[in-house]
C-alpha cells in the first residue's frame, strides 16, 4: 500500500541510521551477500577493489577509479 511504501521511505531513506567513512562503508558492504550477483564467491570489498584497479590499469582518470571503487555503495 502507499502507507507501507511511505513508511519504508521514512525508515530507510534518511541519513540518520548510521554515519561512516568510505572505507568503513566498503568493509560493512563486504558483510552483505548480493543474491542477484552471479559471482557471489567474490566478496563485495574485493569486487570494489578489482573494479578500481581495472580502471587504474586502463589509464582512466582518478575520478573514474574512485567511482569504480564506490560504485556499489549507493
XYZ file of N, CA and C in Angstrom:
222
model
N 0.849 -1.184 0.000
C 0.000 0.000 0.000
C 0.885 1.233 0.000
N 0.278 2.357 -0.267
C 1.001 3.627 -0.245
C 1.555 3.910 1.146
N 0.778 3.635 2.180
C 1.254 3.873 3.546
C 2.490 3.030 3.859
N 2.512 1.790 3.400
C 3.663 0.909 3.623
C 4.909 1.489 2.948
N 4.763 1.904 1.701
C 5.896 2.455 0.950
C 6.404 3.736 1.617
N 5.508 4.603 2.013
C 5.922 5.839 2.669
C 6.618 5.558 3.993
N 6.140 4.565 4.722
C 6.782 4.182 5.976
C 8.192 3.650 5.719
N 8.368 2.815 4.699
C 9.697 2.291 4.364
C 10.632 3.429 3.941
N 10.119 4.385 3.188
C 10.944 5.517 2.773
C 11.407 6.309 3.985
N 10.514 6.536 4.940
C 10.893 7.258 6.162
C 11.943 6.481 6.944
N 11.821 5.176 6.949
C 12.745 4.353 7.721
C 14.110 4.214 7.067
N 14.151 4.009 5.748
C 15.394 3.653 5.091
C 16.052 4.744 4.257
N 15.350 5.780 3.903
C 15.938 6.791 3.021
C 16.417 8.038 3.747
N 16.482 7.982 5.041
C 17.015 9.122 5.781
C 18.478 8.844 6.119
N 19.202 9.876 6.470
C 20.623 9.726 6.754
C 20.910 9.569 8.241
N 19.910 9.324 9.040
C 20.108 9.237 10.486
C 20.469 7.830 10.959
N 20.471 6.865 10.100
C 20.664 5.479 10.524
C 22.098 5.195 10.959
N 23.084 5.696 10.221
C 24.470 5.382 10.547
C 25.400 6.323 9.787
N 26.471 6.729 10.430
C 27.494 7.544 9.772
C 28.774 6.723 9.728
N 29.447 6.763 8.582
C 30.704 6.033 8.452
C 31.505 6.624 7.312
N 32.797 6.376 7.354
C 33.661 6.777 6.258
C 33.541 5.810 5.096
N 34.183 6.138 3.994
C 34.081 5.314 2.793
C 34.658 3.923 3.035
N 35.841 3.840 3.643
C 36.440 2.520 3.848
C 35.583 1.687 4.790
N 35.066 2.317 5.852
C 34.189 1.595 6.776
C 32.933 1.093 6.050
N 32.403 1.925 5.154
C 31.225 1.513 4.387
C 31.552 0.341 3.464
N 32.740 0.367 2.848
C 33.147 -0.755 1.987
C 33.298 -2.033 2.806
N 33.868 -1.923 4.000
C 34.004 -3.106 4.858
C 32.638 -3.620 5.299
N 31.722 -2.706 5.612
C 30.371 -3.112 6.014
C 29.655 -3.784 4.849
N 29.818 -3.225 3.646
C 29.196 -3.810 2.459
C 29.690 -5.238 2.241
N 30.933 -5.488 2.635
C 31.513 -6.817 2.458
C 30.839 -7.867 3.336
N 30.058 -7.444 4.330
C 29.348 -8.394 5.193
C 28.013 -8.819 4.586
N 27.605 -8.167 3.512
C 26.319 -8.463 2.876
C 26.513 -9.437 1.721
N 25.486 -10.190 1.420
C 25.501 -11.103 0.281
C 24.466 -10.608 -0.727
N 24.917 -10.367 -1.934
C 24.031 -9.906 -3.008
C 23.616 -11.117 -3.831
N 22.421 -11.630 -3.571
C 21.941 -12.819 -4.274
C 21.729 -12.585 -5.764
N 21.620 -11.311 -6.180
C 21.423 -11.022 -7.599
C 22.738 -11.029 -8.365
N 23.851 -11.049 -7.649
C 25.171 -11.050 -8.283
C 25.521 -12.478 -8.694
N 25.816 -12.709 -9.973
C 26.114 -14.069 -10.412
C 27.435 -14.613 -9.833
N 28.306 -13.720 -9.353
C 29.588 -14.157 -8.807
C 29.612 -13.909 -7.299
N 28.831 -14.679 -6.546
C 28.733 -14.464 -5.111
C 29.931 -15.020 -4.355
N 30.825 -15.709 -5.037
C 32.014 -16.219 -4.353
C 33.021 -15.101 -4.092
N 32.878 -13.996 -4.781
C 33.760 -12.848 -4.618
C 33.106 -11.860 -3.656
N 33.814 -11.489 -2.591
C 33.271 -10.527 -1.639
C 33.112 -9.151 -2.261
N 32.239 -8.357 -1.702
C 31.971 -7.026 -2.243
C 33.197 -6.119 -2.167
N 33.973 -6.225 -1.102
C 35.174 -5.403 -0.972
C 36.184 -5.767 -2.056
N 36.400 -7.050 -2.250
C 37.333 -7.491 -3.295
C 36.830 -7.068 -4.678
N 35.545 -7.174 -4.897
C 34.948 -6.741 -6.169
C 35.202 -5.252 -6.399
N 34.991 -4.437 -5.367
C 35.205 -2.992 -5.481
C 36.666 -2.677 -5.774
N 37.566 -3.346 -5.072
C 38.995 -3.120 -5.291
C 39.418 -3.561 -6.691
N 38.876 -4.674 -7.168
C 39.210 -5.135 -8.517
C 38.692 -4.162 -9.578
N 37.498 -3.630 -9.360
C 36.941 -2.676 -10.320
C 37.804 -1.411 -10.378
N 38.221 -0.922 -9.209
C 39.065 0.273 -9.161
C 40.427 0.011 -9.807
N 41.003 -1.138 -9.511
C 42.311 -1.478 -10.089
C 42.216 -1.629 -11.599
N 41.143 -2.212 -12.091
C 40.970 -2.351 -13.538
C 40.881 -0.972 -14.204
N 40.164 -0.055 -13.574
C 40.055 1.304 -14.114
C 41.423 1.997 -14.096
N 42.164 1.836 -12.996
C 43.501 2.438 -12.899
C 44.431 1.861 -13.958
N 44.404 0.544 -14.100
C 45.259 -0.143 -15.071
C 44.935 0.282 -16.507
N 43.660 0.598 -16.758
C 43.247 1.036 -18.099
C 43.560 2.511 -18.359
N 44.163 3.180 -17.361
C 44.550 4.579 -17.551
C 43.404 5.567 -17.400
N 42.344 5.144 -16.747
C 41.202 6.040 -16.545
C 41.581 7.171 -15.588
N 40.881 8.298 -15.666
C 41.173 9.406 -14.740
C 40.844 9.026 -13.292
N 41.428 9.775 -12.354
C 41.246 9.471 -10.932
C 39.781 9.399 -10.525
N 38.937 10.311 -11.073
C 37.526 10.305 -10.681
C 36.865 8.997 -11.103
N 37.300 8.409 -12.210
C 36.748 7.144 -12.700
C 37.156 5.995 -11.781
N 38.435 6.009 -11.364
C 38.930 4.975 -10.457
C 38.141 5.022 -9.146
N 37.934 6.227 -8.616
C 37.164 6.392 -7.390
C 35.728 5.905 -7.592
N 35.127 6.247 -8.704
C 33.763 5.801 -8.998
C 33.691 4.274 -9.068
N 34.689 3.656 -9.666
C 34.740 2.192 -9.728
C 34.828 1.595 -8.326
N 35.588 2.250 -7.440
C 35.734 1.759 -6.077
C 34.431 1.818 -5.310
N 33.686 2.894 -5.461
C 32.497 3.098 -4.618
C 31.176 2.791 -5.328
N 31.235 2.192 -6.499
C 30.021 2.041 -7.309
C 28.909 1.231 -6.637
N 29.215 0.362 -5.693
C 28.168 -0.417 -5.024
C 27.701 0.204 -3.712
N 28.278 1.327 -3.324
C 27.877 1.935 -2.048
C 26.517 2.614 -2.118
N 26.096 2.988 -3.321
C 24.819 3.675 -3.468
C 23.680 2.762 -3.269
